[in-house]
Amino acid sequence: MHARLLALVLLLLLAGCSSGGTRDNGRITLRFQSLAWQEESVEANKELVKEWNATHPGVRVEYVQGSWDSVHDQLLTAFEGGEAPDIIHDASDDLADFAYGGYLADLTHLLPARLKSDIPRRSWETTTFGDGVYGVPFLQEPRVLIANAKWLKRSGVRIPTPEKPWSWAEFRRITEQLSGRGKYGIAWPLKEPVSATLNLSLSTGGQLFHRGADGKVTVRFEAADQVVPRTIHAQAGTDRSASPTTLGSGGSDTLPGFFGGRYAMVPLGFSYRQQIVQQAPKGFDWQVLPAPAGAGGLTQGVSPQTLSVAEDSPHKKEAAAFIDFLLSPRNMVRLALGDWMLPTGNRALNDPALRTPEHGWAAGTALAAHLRPAPAQTVRGYPEWKDKVATPALQEYYSGAIGIRELRERLEEDGNLVLARYQR
Amino acid sequence: MRTSTPARVGQYTALLAYLAFLAFPFLWLVSTAFKPPRELGSLHPTWIPEDPTLANFRQAFDEQPLLHAALNSLLAALAAAVVAVLIATPMAYVVARRRSRLAKAVTGWVVVSQAFPFVLLIIPLFLVLKNLRLVNSVPGLVLVYVVWALPFALWMLAGYVRAVPPELEEAAAVDGAGRLRTLVSVTAPLLAPGIVATGLFAFITAWNEFFFALVLLKTPEKQTLPVVLTHFIGAEGVADLGPLAAAAFLATLPSLVVFAIIQRRITGGMLTGAVKS
């Protein structure tokens, strides 16, 4: 009896749920939840919304500020309650659950050919789940080496370029050469070691996740997957060329030591350049270098920022039109400049504003063609594998508490048990 | 019991160390709020900014509607505190004075309800509020805060009620005062400190609350201060540190002021009735 009553109450509650967009006196209002947070980026987004509203009197877009910190929980609740924004800004690695859960609209037939052809297929792969496309990837950032230019020049080491990058072995030799007397060649900020390790391991041909003929994914930590972790481990533990104190830190935490001349290089996301421009002491000379390359060249994994449309939105066509407007080549450049990231669109990438050597833009743009979907992009159960298995195992490995054999056992044996639960 | 001088020195040293430990985050926050970007990235940070600036405050106010958000927070927190106290006071009186199974069950439920995780509640709560058309409204948020604050308010106030000797109420009854008169003229004045302390506690809880506000409030003009503060944080936890510190410093001030006012009353309230006289 009680169960029936409860079911009835739930049904009544759900029946009252309505959809996202609204129509007021014939005018459609769409809610666009943006995660822009840097001053220039918020400004660019707001300006673009203003421009759209000025030129589209029939479809008004309302800018809603979201936050990266809590976007998943906030969206999940909004989806469950039928109150999701019409246009959703997120990252591609957060979309899988929402796409498979039926919360996002399939954009395959909603997007114009111009936008589809402007963004490379490898970027579309980050938002393709099953047969559908559930987001438009529009901004991405490679991991680069930010280097103390004077230090590198003084040391006489070969300066890598995207055409002639360092190999991982050369990189290890050079960081050792740059170290000594309390200074380090590199400071790895590895508070979140999994995505950094996995994404960089694509450069050595690492794959880690292997999909079988039955469609099921298993973890195999093979030789190609081990090059990057072994290098970091050796730098921190054997060569003493990587600062041991930053292994548990976030990217921003390494900056004071970098500015203070304690480390020659820090591997950071491309957008950290904004903080460097703001915070570096006057006269501090820095430059952007490509991450080392291996058997896979300069390839590395990324999870682009995306724009999606809620399945519940009654105005999907209008929402897609707004996305098309927001991601026109000119506007994509404005968004990229505001976020200090790379656009996915080919035409935007060719814009002279993003090809300037100033602040390392050109060095980063040259890497765009090498960016691939992050290895874990479509693996169900990845978040649990990451939090419960891979993060602690890699942290212990980098700190020297365990060796490569135990790391492998944990990633594979414990990891496959976790993934199996999601693939029954 | 007398304490020797070395022991007393040790006690005070430990206390000072503990106070310094507690004060460190706040003092660092204040210091950061006034530092220009270049000092934020310094390897040798100083307590007192070398080149203090108000630019972080200016940027924080320019980028986000802080004043509006603060006003929303104030409105939600004040309303939640008042309503919670109005409901909790009579409930606490009944729980404290009636030694029935119901009172015990209520107390037990209060304790258990504190263990519920937010995530468990948020989706059903969201649906209920949606059907009441209270999503994205400050009254809806107030309703949630009241429900959330009630158990603790009830538990706290019950302690105060128990500390009021029933003999006083009996004496008033002997003097001819009716039940209502006794409650208003005898019990209520004695409960006043407890009511104030409980209300202020509910206020602070609501003022600092983040998750419900994040999920329930959609439009920028409705958002509260803790939600707006997260807008200074980007992907992978990267933060616009200066403006974030400036905004967080301003957001901390009301809580500090309120705590400074009520801390003696709160400890009094928690200890009331702890020993028999």
XYZ file of C-alpha atoms in Angstrom:
701
model
C 0.000 0.000 0.000
C 2.735 2.401 1.028
C 4.794 1.581 -2.045
C 1.785 2.287 -4.270
C 1.187 5.601 -2.558
C 4.830 6.543 -2.963
C 4.771 5.604 -6.653
C 1.635 7.690 -7.127
C 3.209 10.702 -5.428
C 6.325 10.363 -7.596
C 4.238 10.070 -10.752
C 2.274 13.177 -9.832
C 5.481 15.043 -9.154
C 7.023 13.975 -12.441
C 3.865 14.795 -14.346
C 4.247 18.391 -13.305
C 7.672 18.714 -14.858
C 7.938 21.079 -17.774
C 10.590 21.775 -20.347
C 13.333 24.365 -20.625
C 12.652 27.071 -23.214
C 9.696 29.400 -22.977
C 7.546 31.304 -25.454
C 6.379 34.747 -24.476
C 4.077 36.706 -26.831
C 5.391 34.713 -29.763
C 8.992 35.340 -28.756
C 11.108 32.349 -27.784
C 13.434 32.603 -24.810
C 16.378 30.238 -24.560
C 18.566 29.810 -21.507
C 22.292 29.498 -22.224
C 24.324 28.270 -19.282
C 27.931 29.270 -19.764
C 30.915 28.131 -17.716
C 33.101 31.004 -18.876
C 34.949 32.313 -15.846
C 37.932 34.390 -16.891
C 37.244 38.121 -17.148
C 37.751 38.332 -20.930
C 35.871 35.124 -21.535
C 32.765 36.150 -19.573
C 32.866 39.462 -21.401
C 33.126 37.769 -24.824
C 30.212 35.444 -24.069
C 27.999 38.227 -22.803
C 28.815 40.403 -25.798
C 27.946 37.576 -28.185
C 24.625 36.978 -26.455
C 23.922 40.692 -26.728
C 24.757 40.667 -30.440
C 22.495 37.673 -31.023
C 19.613 39.302 -29.169
C 20.049 42.501 -31.156
C 19.848 40.674 -34.471
C 17.285 37.976 -33.612
C 14.204 39.660 -32.180
C 12.187 36.428 -32.283
C 14.582 34.340 -30.206
C 15.958 35.883 -27.044
C 18.897 34.199 -25.327
C 19.320 34.602 -21.599
C 22.884 34.272 -20.278
C 23.120 32.118 -17.147
C 26.403 31.808 -15.315
C 27.348 28.272 -14.296
C 30.499 27.026 -12.603
C 32.969 24.283 -13.491
C 33.242 23.239 -9.892
C 29.772 21.760 -9.644
C 28.419 21.571 -13.160
C 27.806 17.810 -13.200
C 25.644 17.692 -10.048
C 23.863 20.865 -10.992
C 23.022 19.626 -14.498
C 21.996 16.188 -13.283
C 19.474 17.718 -10.903
C 18.231 20.102 -13.549
C 17.787 17.256 -16.054
C 15.953 15.102 -13.523
C 13.682 17.991 -12.647
C 13.034 18.968 -16.262
C 14.564 22.383 -15.644
C 17.747 22.131 -17.676
C 19.017 25.139 -19.608
C 18.367 24.916 -23.359
C 22.003 25.422 -24.323
C 24.595 23.749 -22.136
C 28.296 24.483 -21.859
C 30.356 21.575 -20.465
C 33.429 19.440 -21.181
C 33.285 16.439 -23.484
C 34.419 13.996 -20.780
C 31.347 14.936 -18.739
C 28.882 14.249 -21.538
C 28.869 10.440 -21.796
C 26.512 9.826 -18.864
C 24.169 12.618 -19.944
C 24.165 11.444 -23.561
C 23.542 7.778 -22.705
C 20.955 8.903 -20.121
C 18.900 10.566 -22.865
C 19.241 14.072 -21.437
C 20.963 15.631 -24.438
C 19.581 16.160 -27.927
C 21.206 14.411 -30.866
C 22.589 17.276 -32.933
C 23.339 15.222 -36.052
C 20.559 16.798 -38.123
C 20.355 20.112 -36.289
C 23.744 21.555 -37.112
C 24.561 23.297 -40.395
C 27.032 21.718 -42.822
C 29.348 24.738 -42.396
C 29.922 23.993 -38.714
C 30.156 20.240 -39.252
C 32.849 20.547 -41.871
C 34.772 23.286 -40.070
C 35.474 21.107 -37.031
C 37.727 18.085 -37.677
C 36.379 14.571 -37.302
C 38.774 13.781 -34.426
C 37.124 16.576 -32.427
C 33.622 15.343 -33.251
C 34.674 11.935 -31.902
C 34.844 13.449 -28.422
C 31.118 14.177 -28.488
C 29.878 11.184 -30.478
C 28.255 8.514 -28.359
C 26.719 5.567 -30.168
C 25.167 6.904 -33.351
C 24.512 10.418 -32.121
C 26.415 13.664 -31.691
C 25.594 15.232 -28.346
C 27.717 18.338 -28.262
C 29.760 20.691 -30.395
C 33.432 20.675 -29.353
C 34.664 24.253 -29.674
C 37.635 24.958 -27.389
C 40.509 22.712 -26.392
C 43.869 22.970 -24.738
C 46.981 20.880 -25.160
C 49.379 20.336 -22.294
C 52.546 22.289 -23.053
C 55.857 22.962 -21.357
C 56.109 26.505 -20.092
C 59.798 27.233 -19.848
C 62.050 29.841 -18.280
C 63.460 31.132 -21.579
C 66.610 32.720 -20.126
C 67.499 29.600 -18.177
C 67.119 27.370 -21.214
C 69.119 29.704 -23.413
C 71.909 29.986 -20.854
C 72.124 26.209 -20.460
C 72.673 25.748 -24.186
C 70.160 22.907 -24.544
C 68.406 22.407 -27.851
C 65.117 24.291 -27.844
C 62.353 22.027 -29.164
C 59.823 23.136 -31.753
C 56.601 21.444 -32.916
C 58.565 20.335 -35.994
C 61.502 18.991 -33.973
C 60.232 18.220 -30.483
C 62.191 16.517 -27.711
C 61.814 12.768 -27.402
C 60.900 11.547 -23.916
C 64.448 10.231 -23.460
C 65.956 13.569 -24.548
C 63.545 15.401 -22.290
C 64.741 13.302 -19.340
C 68.396 14.008 -20.162
C 67.736 17.723 -20.466
C 65.830 18.055 -17.205
C 68.736 16.288 -15.507
C 71.166 18.671 -17.147
C 69.147 21.662 -15.937
C 68.980 20.430 -12.334
C 71.269 20.867 -9.375
C 71.965 23.049 -6.362
C 68.375 22.946 -5.152
C 66.964 23.704 -8.593
C 64.990 21.393 -10.777
C 64.602 20.979 -14.516
C 60.900 20.298 -14.211
C 58.036 20.597 -11.716
C 55.203 18.192 -12.444
C 51.920 19.320 -10.900
C 50.306 15.919 -10.475
C 47.484 16.445 -8.032
C 45.293 14.881 -10.757
C 47.798 12.404 -12.192
C 45.441 10.282 -14.295
C 44.382 12.606 -17.094
C 47.907 14.074 -17.403
C 49.487 10.629 -17.632
C 46.905 9.124 -19.982
C 46.671 12.099 -22.295
C 50.433 12.462 -22.660
C 50.828 8.709 -23.138
C 49.131 8.968 -26.522
C 52.418 10.488 -27.702
C 54.199 7.192 -27.020
C 51.489 5.084 -28.592
C 49.836 4.304 -25.256
C 46.255 3.220 -25.421
C 45.513 1.665 -22.009
C 41.835 1.047 -22.769
C 41.256 -1.716 -25.309
C 37.861 -2.415 -26.800
C 37.274 -6.068 -27.675
C 35.163 -7.518 -30.477
C 32.254 -7.763 -28.022
C 32.480 -4.017 -27.435
C 33.747 -4.428 -23.885
C 36.673 -2.373 -22.684
C 39.595 -3.735 -20.664
C 42.687 -2.070 -19.245
C 46.137 -3.207 -20.422
C 49.138 -1.290 -19.120
C 51.630 -2.141 -21.848
C 55.141 -0.921 -22.682
C 53.870 2.053 -24.680
C 51.674 3.102 -21.746
C 54.632 2.977 -19.395
C 57.006 5.437 -21.088
C 55.491 8.617 -19.611
C 54.967 7.315 -16.053
C 58.433 5.744 -16.043
C 59.985 9.048 -17.164
C 58.210 11.052 -14.457
C 59.066 8.417 -11.849
C 62.729 8.493 -12.851
C 62.853 12.293 -12.871
C 61.365 12.493 -9.376
C 63.018 9.461 -7.800
C 66.253 8.598 -9.610
C 67.537 11.736 -11.353
C 66.146 14.217 -8.823
C 65.405 16.482 -11.755
C 61.720 16.881 -10.903
C 60.703 18.704 -7.751
C 59.279 16.136 -5.317
C 57.151 18.766 -3.560
C 54.971 19.629 -6.543
C 53.892 16.039 -7.254
C 50.831 16.543 -5.065
C 50.125 20.107 -6.224
C 47.816 21.725 -8.728
C 49.126 23.723 -11.684
C 48.773 27.147 -10.055
C 50.808 25.995 -7.052
C 53.899 25.522 -9.198
C 53.894 29.082 -10.522
C 55.593 30.867 -7.578
C 58.505 28.401 -7.731
C 58.665 28.797 -11.494
C 58.747 32.595 -11.277
C 61.266 32.374 -8.428
C 63.715 30.444 -10.617
C 63.365 27.150 -8.788
C 62.178 25.136 -11.797
C 63.198 25.517 -15.424
C 59.925 24.160 -16.819
C 56.374 23.375 -15.778
C 53.986 21.216 -17.832
C 50.647 23.043 -17.810
C 47.465 23.433 -19.790
C 47.711 26.013 -22.578
C 45.279 28.383 -20.832
C 47.612 28.814 -17.833
C 49.401 31.410 -19.950
C 46.853 33.935 -18.774
C 47.919 33.450 -15.150
C 51.551 33.638 -16.196
C 50.997 36.911 -18.029
C 49.206 38.304 -14.974
C 51.478 37.024 -12.256
C 54.999 36.783 -13.689
C 57.441 39.315 -12.279
C 58.426 42.126 -14.605
C 61.122 41.050 -17.046
C 60.451 37.339 -16.537
C 61.125 35.746 -19.900
C 59.069 32.641 -20.643
C 58.147 30.601 -23.667
C 55.803 27.810 -24.710
C 57.359 24.505 -25.815
C 55.620 21.405 -27.134
C 55.366 18.422 -24.801
C 57.865 15.642 -25.659
C 57.046 13.284 -28.504
C 57.321 9.513 -28.842
C 56.259 6.800 -31.245
C 52.931 8.569 -31.626
C 54.568 11.926 -32.409
C 53.142 14.968 -30.641
C 49.742 13.338 -30.260
C 47.995 13.940 -26.955
C 44.513 13.511 -25.588
C 42.138 16.370 -24.860
C 38.574 16.774 -23.604
C 37.286 19.828 -25.468
C 34.755 22.274 -24.085
C 31.384 21.646 -25.672
C 27.993 23.192 -26.340
C 24.966 20.888 -26.177
C 21.206 21.199 -26.381
C 18.914 19.710 -23.743
C 16.642 16.938 -25.013
C 13.778 18.569 -23.095
C 14.186 21.892 -24.886
C 11.134 22.579 -27.068
C 13.239 24.868 -29.279
C 16.122 22.668 -30.357
C 16.330 24.198 -33.830
C 16.670 27.710 -32.438
C 19.192 26.509 -29.836
C 21.286 24.918 -32.597
C 21.075 28.153 -34.594
C 22.430 30.058 -31.608
C 25.299 27.570 -31.274
C 26.026 28.054 -34.968
C 26.131 31.823 -34.431
C 28.315 31.531 -31.340
C 30.748 29.274 -33.173
C 31.087 31.165 -36.420
C 34.824 31.415 -37.202
C 35.025 35.048 -36.097
C 33.186 34.404 -32.849
C 35.135 31.223 -32.141
C 38.308 33.310 -32.264
C 36.829 35.751 -29.756
C 35.922 32.885 -27.415
C 39.360 31.296 -27.817
C 41.147 34.561 -27.062
C 38.924 35.121 -24.022
C 39.710 31.673 -22.621
C 43.351 31.537 -23.790
C 42.572 28.214 -25.472
C 42.636 26.798 -28.989
C 39.493 26.725 -31.112
C 38.564 23.422 -32.748
C 37.341 25.084 -35.951
C 39.850 25.081 -38.806
C 38.973 28.568 -40.014
C 39.267 30.063 -36.548
C 42.596 28.307 -36.058
C 43.947 30.077 -39.121
C 43.083 33.515 -37.796
C 46.215 35.694 -37.528
C 45.275 36.633 -33.948
C 45.956 33.021 -32.946
C 49.107 32.688 -35.030
C 51.062 35.408 -33.306
C 54.202 34.331 -31.442
C 53.192 36.621 -28.576
C 52.351 34.686 -25.396
C 53.087 31.413 -27.174
C 49.928 31.431 -29.314
C 51.715 30.209 -32.439
C 53.492 27.385 -30.586
C 50.151 26.140 -29.283
C 48.279 26.530 -32.550
C 50.898 24.343 -34.219
C 49.877 21.510 -31.889
C 46.184 21.598 -32.758
C 46.442 18.980 -35.491
C 47.937 16.502 -33.013
C 45.109 16.610 -30.487
C 42.942 13.500 -30.153
C 40.053 12.470 -27.908
C 41.234 11.667 -24.392
C 41.591 7.871 -24.104
C 38.886 7.510 -21.483
C 36.363 9.609 -23.344
C 33.768 6.912 -23.962
C 34.722 4.330 -21.329
C 31.861 3.750 -18.953
C 33.054 3.379 -15.377
C 36.099 5.538 -16.071
C 35.330 8.035 -13.276
C 35.241 5.262 -10.673
C 38.358 3.610 -12.120
C 40.095 6.973 -12.001
C 39.118 7.864 -8.436
C 39.354 4.470 -6.761
C 42.139 2.747 -8.659
C 44.256 4.896 -10.939
C 44.660 8.092 -8.896
C 45.954 6.432 -5.708
C 48.061 3.926 -7.672
C 49.754 6.595 -9.787
C 50.243 8.873 -6.789
C 51.973 6.061 -4.918
C 54.063 5.183 -7.951
C 55.229 8.748 -8.525
C 56.047 9.190 -4.837
C 58.146 6.014 -4.952
C 55.954 3.994 -2.601
C 55.301 1.262 -5.170
C 57.095 0.011 -8.265
C 55.963 -0.351 -11.872
C 54.933 -4.000 -11.368
C 52.497 -3.166 -8.580
C 51.253 -0.158 -10.517
C 50.487 -2.428 -13.441
C 48.739 -5.008 -11.264
C 46.540 -2.403 -9.671
C 45.647 -0.576 -12.869
C 44.809 -3.810 -14.662
C 43.444 -6.224 -12.055
C 41.603 -3.802 -9.784
C 40.750 -1.624 -12.750
C 39.183 -4.367 -14.833
C 37.031 -5.436 -11.903
C 35.650 -1.903 -11.742
C 35.057 -1.613 -15.500
C 33.428 -5.059 -15.646
C 30.670 -3.868 -13.317
C 29.690 -1.220 -15.852
C 29.705 -3.578 -18.824
C 27.546 -6.468 -17.711
C 42.565 22.861 41.724
C 45.692 25.016 41.306
C 47.831 24.916 38.219
C 51.587 25.470 38.367
C 53.113 28.380 36.439
C 54.956 26.235 33.834
C 51.755 24.291 33.186
C 49.835 27.525 32.765
C 52.462 28.905 30.377
C 52.205 25.663 28.406
C 48.432 25.909 28.294
C 48.504 29.483 27.053
C 51.174 28.679 24.472
C 49.086 25.782 23.160
C 46.019 28.008 23.105
C 47.844 30.762 21.221
C 49.225 28.243 18.742
C 45.736 26.888 18.189
C 44.336 30.393 17.726
C 47.090 31.206 15.236
C 46.286 27.980 13.379
C 42.608 28.918 13.235
C 43.249 32.521 12.245
C 45.791 31.686 9.540
C 43.353 30.993 6.667
C 41.371 34.157 7.345
C 44.433 36.388 7.680
C 45.893 34.880 4.518
C 42.605 35.509 2.737
C 42.663 39.166 3.790
C 46.278 39.511 2.724
C 45.577 37.878 -0.665
C 42.567 40.095 -1.278
C 44.789 43.171 -1.226
C 47.700 41.782 -3.275
C 48.306 42.680 -6.926
C 48.611 39.686 -9.338
C 52.415 39.774 -9.361
C 52.596 39.365 -5.597
C 50.199 36.427 -5.786
C 52.771 34.555 -7.822
C 55.704 35.380 -5.567
C 57.946 32.621 -4.247
C 58.421 34.590 -1.042
C 54.920 35.755 -0.163
C 54.553 38.404 2.499
C 51.857 38.768 5.121
C 51.447 42.425 4.382
C 51.098 43.240 0.669
C 54.076 45.267 -0.565
C 51.957 47.151 -3.023
C 48.402 46.891 -1.635
C 45.610 47.386 -4.123
C 41.848 47.496 -4.260
C 41.908 46.241 -7.852
C 40.795 42.747 -6.802
C 37.689 44.187 -5.150
C 36.995 46.350 -8.194
C 37.389 43.385 -10.535
C 35.226 41.158 -8.319
C 32.429 43.721 -8.314
C 32.808 44.394 -12.043
C 32.670 40.718 -13.019
C 29.967 39.399 -10.744
C 26.835 40.876 -9.173
C 28.225 40.584 -5.649
C 26.013 43.167 -3.976
C 22.885 41.690 -5.459
C 24.003 38.206 -4.452
C 24.772 39.395 -0.930
C 21.307 40.889 -0.708
C 19.767 37.572 -1.824
C 21.841 35.705 0.756
C 20.827 38.150 3.466
C 17.167 37.880 2.581
C 17.217 34.075 2.459
C 19.246 33.722 5.645
C 17.156 36.209 7.655
C 13.860 34.701 6.553
C 15.108 31.169 7.191
C 16.301 32.100 10.684
C 13.052 33.803 11.667
C 10.797 31.051 10.333
C 12.950 28.273 11.781
C 12.853 29.840 15.233
C 9.107 30.466 15.051
C 8.482 26.807 14.268
C 11.195 25.301 16.448
C 10.349 27.162 19.661
C 6.922 25.592 20.378
C 8.191 22.227 19.112
C 11.190 22.413 21.419
C 8.938 23.258 24.339
C 6.815 20.185 23.769
C 9.821 17.915 23.237
C 11.528 19.186 26.371
C 8.535 19.233 28.686
C 6.600 16.129 27.624
C 8.448 12.961 28.383
C 6.421 10.864 25.965
C 7.430 8.254 23.394
C 6.612 10.776 20.694
C 9.102 13.266 22.141
C 11.766 10.559 22.202
C 10.950 9.553 18.650
C 11.176 13.175 17.510
C 14.559 13.565 19.179
C 15.757 10.336 17.576
C 14.565 11.488 14.171
C 16.351 14.790 14.627
C 19.631 12.980 15.233
C 19.111 10.577 12.302
C 18.083 13.334 9.893
C 21.419 15.046 10.399
C 23.124 12.061 8.804
C 21.255 12.353 5.469
C 23.593 13.353 2.641
C 22.550 16.374 0.573
C 22.584 14.453 -2.701
C 19.998 12.034 -1.378
C 17.557 14.839 -0.726
C 18.155 17.201 -3.550
C 16.298 15.514 -6.419
C 13.033 14.775 -4.527
C 13.226 18.216 -2.974
C 13.763 19.765 -6.387
C 10.700 17.993 -7.776
C 8.525 19.016 -4.855
C 9.603 22.644 -5.115
C 9.117 22.577 -8.847
C 5.525 21.488 -8.422
C 5.009 24.198 -5.859
C 6.471 26.594 -8.455
C 9.176 27.519 -5.988
C 12.263 26.557 -8.018
C 14.384 29.582 -8.846
C 12.800 31.633 -6.086
C 14.149 32.888 -2.794
C 10.998 31.697 -0.924
C 11.705 28.169 -2.231
C 15.247 28.380 -0.959
C 14.011 29.690 2.393
C 11.685 26.714 2.659
C 14.605 24.345 2.142
C 16.776 26.195 4.630
C 14.023 26.102 7.236
C 13.579 22.356 6.801
C 17.333 21.924 6.925
C 17.828 24.114 10.008
C 14.834 22.842 11.977
C 16.352 19.680 13.481
C 19.365 21.448 14.898
C 17.279 24.447 16.008
C 14.882 22.100 17.739
C 17.660 20.209 19.480
C 19.372 23.412 20.554
C 16.220 25.095 21.820
C 15.095 21.982 23.674
C 18.293 22.291 25.714
C 17.390 25.856 26.636
C 13.830 24.881 27.578
C 15.100 22.093 29.849
C 17.292 24.644 31.596
C 14.245 26.683 32.598
C 13.108 25.171 35.915
C 9.534 23.862 35.603
C 9.016 25.125 39.157
C 8.937 28.689 37.808
C 6.054 27.807 35.510
C 4.298 25.992 38.363
C 4.742 29.047 40.607
C 3.222 31.265 37.906
C 0.295 28.858 37.636
C -0.176 28.965 41.422
C -0.232 32.770 41.172
C -3.115 32.437 38.729
C -1.390 32.844 35.393
C -2.922 30.832 32.538
C -0.896 28.533 30.282
C -0.390 31.149 27.569
C 0.410 33.899 30.050
C 2.958 31.656 31.744
C 4.613 30.888 28.430
C 4.704 34.497 27.289
C 5.604 36.203 30.574
C 7.737 33.598 32.330
C 9.209 31.069 29.927
C 9.759 33.194 26.826
C 11.943 35.867 28.494
C 14.110 33.155 29.997
C 14.381 31.488 26.602
C 15.266 34.735 24.828
C 19.047 34.176 24.766
C 18.492 30.672 23.400
C 16.083 31.920 20.767
C 18.555 34.568 19.642
C 21.438 32.092 19.566
C 19.398 29.527 17.634
C 18.173 32.136 15.178
C 21.645 33.394 14.535
C 22.909 29.870 14.108
C 20.209 29.219 11.500
C 21.193 32.500 9.864
C 24.836 31.512 9.544
C 23.975 28.037 8.238
C 21.805 29.561 5.525
C 24.295 32.331 4.751
C 27.050 29.808 4.059
C 24.949 27.187 2.269
C 26.002 26.414 -1.292
C 24.615 23.203 -2.773
C 20.862 23.819 -2.487
C 21.289 27.361 -3.744
C 23.327 26.124 -6.698
C 20.705 23.623 -7.752
C 17.563 25.603 -7.009
C 18.436 29.058 -8.284
C 18.733 29.329 -12.062
C 18.893 32.965 -13.022
C 21.823 35.200 -12.121
C 19.651 37.766 -10.362
C 18.440 35.145 -7.866
C 21.782 33.556 -7.002
C 23.288 33.820 -3.550
C 26.813 34.778 -2.559
C 28.338 31.273 -2.171
C 27.118 30.351 -5.674
C 28.485 33.536 -7.209
C 31.862 32.921 -5.529
C 32.325 29.715 -7.545
C 32.205 31.765 -10.725
C 35.775 32.820 -10.000
C 36.894 29.184 -10.285
C 37.614 27.606 -13.639
C 38.161 24.130 -15.023
C 40.499 21.837 -13.055
C 40.244 24.122 -10.023
C 42.196 27.030 -11.516
C 41.103 30.173 -9.728
C 41.171 33.878 -10.354
C 42.762 34.154 -6.948
C 42.774 37.900 -6.316
C 39.095 38.639 -7.051
C 38.093 35.334 -5.438
C 39.891 36.250 -2.220
C 38.389 39.739 -2.273
C 34.869 38.407 -2.747
C 35.359 35.619 -0.198
C 36.668 38.121 2.352
C 33.536 40.230 1.963
C 31.366 37.121 2.186
C 33.052 36.064 5.417
C 32.460 39.341 7.227
C 28.767 38.871 8.150
C 29.456 35.380 9.538
C 32.334 36.695 11.606
C 30.319 39.568 12.993
C 27.410 37.305 13.839
C 29.671 34.730 15.465
C 31.401 37.413 17.484
C 28.014 38.402 18.827
C 26.631 34.972 19.596
C 29.557 32.737 20.466
C 29.056 33.118 24.228
C 25.371 32.393 23.910
C 25.964 29.337 21.772
C 28.383 27.737 24.224
C 25.985 28.677 27.015
C 23.126 27.021 25.121
C 25.022 23.845 24.456
C 26.124 23.462 28.035
C 22.852 24.358 29.671
C 21.569 21.503 31.731
C 24.836 19.616 31.374
C 25.230 19.422 35.170
C 22.645 19.208 37.892
C 22.503 22.118 40.280
